Amino acid sequence: MKLILLGAPGSGKGTQAAYISDKYDLPHISTGDLFRENIKEKTPLGLKVKAVMDTGNLCPDDLTVELVKDRLNNADCKVGYLLDGFPRDLVQAVALDEISAPDKVINLVVDLSKIEHRITGRRSCQFCGGSFHVDFIGNVDNCPTCGEKLTIRKDDNPETVKERLDVYQTQTAPLIEYYSKQGKLININGDQSIDKVFEDIVKVL
Ligand code: AMP
């Protein structure tokens, strides 16, 4: 199965991707995570994209498509893939159709006026990859899952969130129509509990 998770920043793609990948044994490929790993390791790619990521804008299409193409060549993608955060614009969507077209596109629909709250309350664990919201775990320092220190993503601040939302609306939202025309789009209400969103996704897969 080849799946895309579409949705605004902070709509819960990463959280749902972890559940889906686990249940259906699909490799979870998050371009945001891949870029962050490259930045952490100070690779040539990481050095190229760091500044643009800090502003909330998209990394160049050619670098992003190449990154995904390489990743999809790995043996674990023989069974399919679960893409999270890719494609982010029409150029990338067309490129993916040429590389390995998706079967289904799950679009997490959330109230955009609540995105800033969803993102600025987000806490991430670099160790186990967990992502949480202070509304649910409180203002704690350590990861409720593995106990390691929680961090706030550098781009999860109010100024950058505004830019990321603009980018989403102008560049990513047109993909809803693109995949709808291909008959692949499935809308899921993302403004529900994590468990209910996952239950709705399982129903349509
Ligand atoms: P995310 O973790 O998906 O929220 O992505 C964080 C940042 O990584 C984005 O704001 C972009 O700067 C960059 N990024 C992630 N995925 C893509 C993509 N498909 N195309 C371009 N830039 C991306």
mmCIF file of C-alpha atoms and ligand atoms in Angstrom:
data_model
loop_
_atom_site.group_PDB
_atom_site.id
_atom_site.type_symbol
_atom_site.label_atom_id
_atom_site.label_comp_id
_atom_site.label_asym_id
_atom_site.label_seq_id
_atom_site.Cartn_x
_atom_site.Cartn_y
_atom_site.Cartn_z
ATOM 1 C CA MET A 1 0.000 0.000 0.000
ATOM 2 C CA LYS A 2 1.302 3.444 -0.956
ATOM 3 C CA LEU A 3 -0.131 6.175 1.227
ATOM 4 C CA ILE A 4 0.222 9.921 1.627
ATOM 5 C CA LEU A 5 -0.775 11.827 4.738
ATOM 6 C CA LEU A 6 -1.823 15.315 3.782
ATOM 7 C CA GLY A 7 -2.776 18.144 6.128
ATOM 8 C CA ALA A 8 -1.754 21.517 7.531
ATOM 9 C CA PRO A 9 1.293 21.748 9.817
ATOM 10 C CA GLY A 10 0.206 20.598 13.258
ATOM 11 C CA SER A 11 -2.801 18.635 11.962
ATOM 12 C CA GLY A 12 -1.498 15.429 13.553
ATOM 13 C CA LYS A 13 0.178 13.799 10.538
ATOM 14 C CA GLY A 14 3.237 12.630 12.503
ATOM 15 C CA THR A 15 1.153 11.168 15.314
ATOM 16 C CA GLN A 16 -1.190 9.297 12.975
ATOM 17 C CA ALA A 17 1.714 8.174 10.782
ATOM 18 C CA ALA A 18 3.295 6.377 13.733
ATOM 19 C CA TYR A 19 0.046 4.458 14.371
ATOM 20 C CA ILE A 20 -0.559 3.646 10.691
ATOM 21 C CA SER A 21 3.020 2.566 10.064
ATOM 22 C CA ASP A 22 2.841 0.255 13.060
ATOM 23 C CA LYS A 23 -0.507 -1.349 12.149
ATOM 24 C CA TYR A 24 0.130 -1.783 8.423
ATOM 25 C CA ASP A 25 3.905 -2.343 8.570
ATOM 26 C CA LEU A 26 4.665 0.536 6.237
ATOM 27 C CA PRO A 27 7.880 2.578 6.309
ATOM 28 C CA HIS A 28 7.046 6.021 7.741
ATOM 29 C CA ILE A 29 8.860 8.594 5.654
ATOM 30 C CA SER A 30 8.736 12.129 7.025
ATOM 31 C CA THR A 31 10.664 14.621 4.902
ATOM 32 C CA GLY A 32 10.717 17.033 7.871
ATOM 33 C CA ASP A 33 12.404 14.339 10.014
ATOM 34 C CA LEU A 34 14.862 13.507 7.217
ATOM 35 C CA PHE A 35 15.824 17.178 6.877
ATOM 36 C CA ARG A 36 16.147 17.572 10.661
ATOM 37 C CA GLU A 37 18.439 14.501 10.824
ATOM 38 C CA ASN A 38 20.607 16.007 8.067
ATOM 39 C CA ILE A 39 20.799 19.298 9.964
ATOM 40 C CA LYS A 40 21.734 17.507 13.192
ATOM 41 C CA GLU A 41 24.452 15.521 11.414
ATOM 42 C CA LYS A 42 25.635 18.704 9.632
ATOM 43 C CA THR A 43 25.581 16.946 6.232
ATOM 44 C CA PRO A 44 25.961 19.054 3.047
ATOM 45 C CA LEU A 45 22.170 18.741 2.536
ATOM 46 C CA GLY A 46 21.531 19.804 6.139
ATOM 47 C CA LEU A 47 23.744 22.865 5.741
ATOM 48 C CA LYS A 48 21.890 23.806 2.548
ATOM 49 C CA VAL A 49 18.379 23.637 4.026
ATOM 50 C CA LYS A 50 18.865 24.840 7.608
ATOM 51 C CA ALA A 51 18.269 28.539 6.981
ATOM 52 C CA VAL A 52 15.130 28.047 4.896
ATOM 53 C CA MET A 53 13.648 25.565 7.381
ATOM 54 C CA ASP A 54 14.140 28.046 10.218
ATOM 55 C CA THR A 55 11.950 30.550 8.362
ATOM 56 C CA GLY A 56 9.116 28.067 7.802
ATOM 57 C CA ASN A 57 9.475 28.104 4.021
ATOM 58 C CA LEU A 58 9.798 25.028 1.834
ATOM 59 C CA CYS A 59 13.162 23.514 0.998
ATOM 60 C CA PRO A 60 13.959 23.477 -2.750
ATOM 61 C CA ASP A 61 11.894 20.987 -4.767
ATOM 62 C CA ASP A 62 14.876 19.368 -6.514
ATOM 63 C CA LEU A 63 16.645 18.547 -3.226
ATOM 64 C CA THR A 64 13.417 17.301 -1.645
ATOM 65 C CA VAL A 65 12.413 15.097 -4.583
ATOM 66 C CA GLU A 66 15.931 13.613 -4.725
ATOM 67 C CA LEU A 67 15.824 12.870 -0.985
ATOM 68 C CA VAL A 68 12.486 11.046 -1.317
ATOM 69 C CA LYS A 69 13.502 9.221 -4.485
ATOM 70 C CA ASP A 70 16.596 7.863 -2.702
ATOM 71 C CA ARG A 71 14.577 6.846 0.325
ATOM 72 C CA LEU A 72 11.942 5.058 -1.779
ATOM 73 C CA ASN A 73 14.740 2.991 -3.341
ATOM 74 C CA ASN A 74 15.432 1.357 0.026
ATOM 75 C CA ALA A 75 14.418 -2.281 0.330
ATOM 76 C CA ASP A 76 11.837 -1.566 3.059
ATOM 77 C CA CYS A 77 9.746 0.367 0.507
ATOM 78 C CA LYS A 78 9.093 -2.771 -1.571
ATOM 79 C CA VAL A 79 5.859 -3.184 0.434
ATOM 80 C CA GLY A 80 4.847 0.435 -0.166
ATOM 81 C CA TYR A 81 5.260 3.654 1.810
ATOM 82 C CA LEU A 82 3.625 6.102 4.144
ATOM 83 C CA LEU A 83 4.668 9.623 3.228
ATOM 84 C CA ASP A 84 4.263 12.354 5.844
ATOM 85 C CA GLY A 85 4.959 15.942 4.758
ATOM 86 C CA PHE A 86 5.627 15.039 1.120
ATOM 87 C CA PRO A 87 4.498 16.124 -1.422
ATOM 88 C CA ARG A 88 4.152 19.733 -0.275
ATOM 89 C CA ASP A 89 3.455 21.347 -3.660
ATOM 90 C CA LEU A 90 2.357 20.466 -7.185
ATOM 91 C CA VAL A 91 5.907 20.055 -8.540
ATOM 92 C CA GLN A 92 6.571 17.392 -5.901
ATOM 93 C CA ALA A 93 3.200 15.675 -6.492
ATOM 94 C CA VAL A 94 3.860 15.387 -10.227
ATOM 95 C CA ALA A 95 7.391 14.090 -9.527
ATOM 96 C CA LEU A 96 6.032 11.457 -7.132
ATOM 97 C CA ASP A 97 3.514 10.282 -9.726
ATOM 98 C CA GLU A 98 6.473 9.599 -12.009
ATOM 99 C CA ILE A 99 8.561 7.857 -9.337
ATOM 100 C CA SER A 100 5.868 5.755 -7.628
ATOM 101 C CA ALA A 101 2.273 7.024 -7.566
ATOM 102 C CA PRO A 102 0.297 6.737 -4.302
ATOM 103 C CA ASP A 103 -2.807 4.521 -3.973
ATOM 104 C CA LYS A 104 -4.591 6.696 -1.422
ATOM 105 C CA VAL A 105 -4.230 10.149 0.077
ATOM 106 C CA ILE A 106 -5.503 10.707 3.609
ATOM 107 C CA ASN A 107 -6.258 14.388 4.172
ATOM 108 C CA LEU A 108 -6.461 15.405 7.840
ATOM 109 C CA VAL A 109 -8.947 18.261 7.974
ATOM 110 C CA VAL A 110 -8.524 20.595 10.961
ATOM 111 C CA ASP A 111 -9.750 24.032 11.989
ATOM 112 C CA LEU A 112 -6.905 26.303 10.788
ATOM 113 C CA SER A 113 -7.659 28.898 13.480
ATOM 114 C CA LYS A 114 -6.500 26.367 16.110
ATOM 115 C CA ILE A 115 -3.213 25.500 14.387
ATOM 116 C CA GLU A 116 -1.097 28.050 16.264
ATOM 117 C CA HIS A 117 -2.272 26.604 19.587
ATOM 118 C CA ARG A 118 -1.715 23.031 18.370
ATOM 119 C CA ILE A 119 1.847 23.807 17.238
ATOM 120 C CA THR A 120 3.124 26.132 19.956
ATOM 121 C CA GLY A 121 2.065 23.629 22.652
ATOM 122 C CA ARG A 122 3.880 20.801 20.904
ATOM 123 C CA ARG A 123 6.779 19.029 22.646
ATOM 124 C CA SER A 124 8.971 16.500 20.861
ATOM 125 C CA CYS A 125 11.207 13.728 22.032
ATOM 126 C CA GLN A 126 14.394 13.427 19.965
ATOM 127 C CA PHE A 127 15.054 10.054 21.495
ATOM 128 C CA CYS A 128 11.874 8.023 20.814
ATOM 129 C CA GLY A 129 10.354 10.346 18.211
ATOM 130 C CA GLY A 130 7.235 10.972 20.318
ATOM 131 C CA SER A 131 5.235 14.152 19.889
ATOM 132 C CA PHE A 132 2.920 15.485 22.604
ATOM 133 C CA HIS A 133 0.824 18.521 23.492
ATOM 134 C CA VAL A 134 1.070 20.361 26.807
ATOM 135 C CA ASP A 135 -2.754 20.322 26.988
ATOM 136 C CA PHE A 136 -2.517 16.579 27.545
ATOM 137 C CA ILE A 137 0.822 16.014 29.322
ATOM 138 C CA GLY A 138 1.135 19.333 31.213
ATOM 139 C CA ASN A 139 4.285 21.461 31.262
ATOM 140 C CA VAL A 140 6.631 18.558 31.967
ATOM 141 C CA ASP A 141 10.335 18.388 31.028
ATOM 142 C CA ASN A 142 10.595 14.702 30.247
ATOM 143 C CA CYS A 143 9.035 12.402 27.694
ATOM 144 C CA PRO A 144 6.056 10.476 29.116
ATOM 145 C CA THR A 145 7.004 7.488 26.940
ATOM 146 C CA CYS A 146 10.763 7.072 27.416
ATOM 147 C CA GLY A 147 11.735 9.613 30.087
ATOM 148 C CA GLU A 148 14.265 11.505 27.912
ATOM 149 C CA LYS A 149 14.277 15.316 27.772
ATOM 150 C CA LEU A 150 11.496 16.898 25.700
ATOM 151 C CA THR A 151 12.366 19.658 23.253
ATOM 152 C CA ILE A 152 10.494 22.349 21.351
ATOM 153 C CA ARG A 153 11.109 22.317 17.603
ATOM 154 C CA LYS A 154 12.966 25.430 16.458
ATOM 155 C CA ASP A 155 10.236 26.227 13.911
ATOM 156 C CA ASP A 156 7.368 25.715 16.398
ATOM 157 C CA ASN A 157 7.174 29.406 17.376
ATOM 158 C CA PRO A 158 4.290 31.838 16.623
ATOM 159 C CA GLU A 159 6.145 33.817 13.884
ATOM 160 C CA THR A 160 7.265 30.751 11.942
ATOM 161 C CA VAL A 161 3.883 29.072 12.369
ATOM 162 C CA LYS A 162 2.228 31.982 10.544
ATOM 163 C CA GLU A 163 4.649 31.564 7.629
ATOM 164 C CA ARG A 164 4.153 27.777 7.573
ATOM 165 C CA LEU A 165 0.387 28.249 7.437
ATOM 166 C CA ASP A 166 0.712 30.715 4.546
ATOM 167 C CA VAL A 167 2.939 28.240 2.734
ATOM 168 C CA TYR A 168 0.403 25.482 3.395
ATOM 169 C CA GLN A 169 -2.490 27.515 2.026
ATOM 170 C CA THR A 170 -0.740 28.753 -1.102
ATOM 171 C CA GLN A 171 1.430 25.753 -2.027
ATOM 172 C CA THR A 172 0.158 22.581 -0.339
ATOM 173 C CA ALA A 173 -3.634 23.027 -0.224
ATOM 174 C CA PRO A 174 -3.900 22.829 -4.069
ATOM 175 C CA LEU A 175 -2.905 19.159 -3.698
ATOM 176 C CA ILE A 176 -6.369 18.501 -2.258
ATOM 177 C CA GLU A 177 -7.886 19.214 -5.659
ATOM 178 C CA TYR A 178 -5.045 17.415 -7.472
ATOM 179 C CA TYR A 179 -5.655 14.129 -5.653
ATOM 180 C CA SER A 180 -9.408 14.608 -5.542
ATOM 181 C CA LYS A 181 -9.425 14.729 -9.357
ATOM 182 C CA GLN A 182 -7.438 11.471 -9.379
ATOM 183 C CA GLY A 183 -10.119 9.901 -7.132
ATOM 184 C CA LYS A 184 -7.529 9.198 -4.403
ATOM 185 C CA LEU A 185 -8.431 11.753 -1.729
ATOM 186 C CA ILE A 186 -10.049 10.680 1.547
ATOM 187 C CA ASN A 187 -10.954 13.437 4.010
ATOM 188 C CA ILE A 188 -10.706 12.619 7.711
ATOM 189 C CA ASN A 189 -11.851 14.919 10.516
ATOM 190 C CA GLY A 190 -8.600 15.682 12.367
ATOM 191 C CA ASP A 191 -10.331 17.689 15.098
ATOM 192 C CA GLN A 192 -11.104 14.606 17.182
ATOM 193 C CA SER A 193 -9.175 12.587 19.746
ATOM 194 C CA ILE A 194 -6.046 10.824 18.461
ATOM 195 C CA ASP A 195 -7.749 7.428 18.871
ATOM 196 C CA LYS A 196 -10.900 8.503 17.012
ATOM 197 C CA VAL A 197 -8.905 9.966 14.103
ATOM 198 C CA PHE A 198 -6.967 6.702 13.837
ATOM 199 C CA GLU A 199 -10.180 4.662 14.022
ATOM 200 C CA ASP A 200 -11.617 6.690 11.124
ATOM 201 C CA ILE A 201 -8.444 6.184 9.087
ATOM 202 C CA VAL A 202 -8.467 2.412 9.671
ATOM 203 C CA LYS A 203 -12.096 2.295 8.462
ATOM 204 C CA VAL A 204 -11.154 3.718 5.070
ATOM 205 C CA LEU A 205 -7.948 1.739 4.510
HETATM 206 P P1 AMP B 1 7.461 19.160 8.938
HETATM 207 O O1 AMP B 1 8.277 18.394 9.930
HETATM 208 O O2 AMP B 1 6.755 18.278 7.948
HETATM 209 O O3 AMP B 1 6.541 20.160 9.589
HETATM 210 O O4 AMP B 1 8.509 20.020 8.063
HETATM 211 C C1 AMP B 1 9.343 20.987 8.665
HETATM 212 C C2 AMP B 1 10.016 21.824 7.595
HETATM 213 O O5 AMP B 1 10.812 20.968 6.756
HETATM 214 C C3 AMP B 1 9.084 22.534 6.644
HETATM 215 O O6 AMP B 1 8.604 23.765 7.168
HETATM 216 C C4 AMP B 1 10.004 22.733 5.433
HETATM 217 O O7 AMP B 1 10.933 23.774 5.653
HETATM 218 C C5 AMP B 1 10.785 21.425 5.412
HETATM 219 N N1 AMP B 1 10.075 20.400 4.608
HETATM 220 C C6 AMP B 1 9.503 19.244 5.052
HETATM 221 N N2 AMP B 1 8.949 18.558 4.054
HETATM 222 C C7 AMP B 1 9.151 19.292 2.924
HETATM 223 C C8 AMP B 1 8.801 19.125 1.568
HETATM 224 N N3 AMP B 1 8.106 18.060 1.140
HETATM 225 N N4 AMP B 1 9.181 20.094 0.692
HETATM 226 C C9 AMP B 1 9.890 21.161 1.085
HETATM 227 N N5 AMP B 1 10.228 21.404 2.362
HETATM 228 C C10 AMP B 1 9.875 20.473 3.289
#
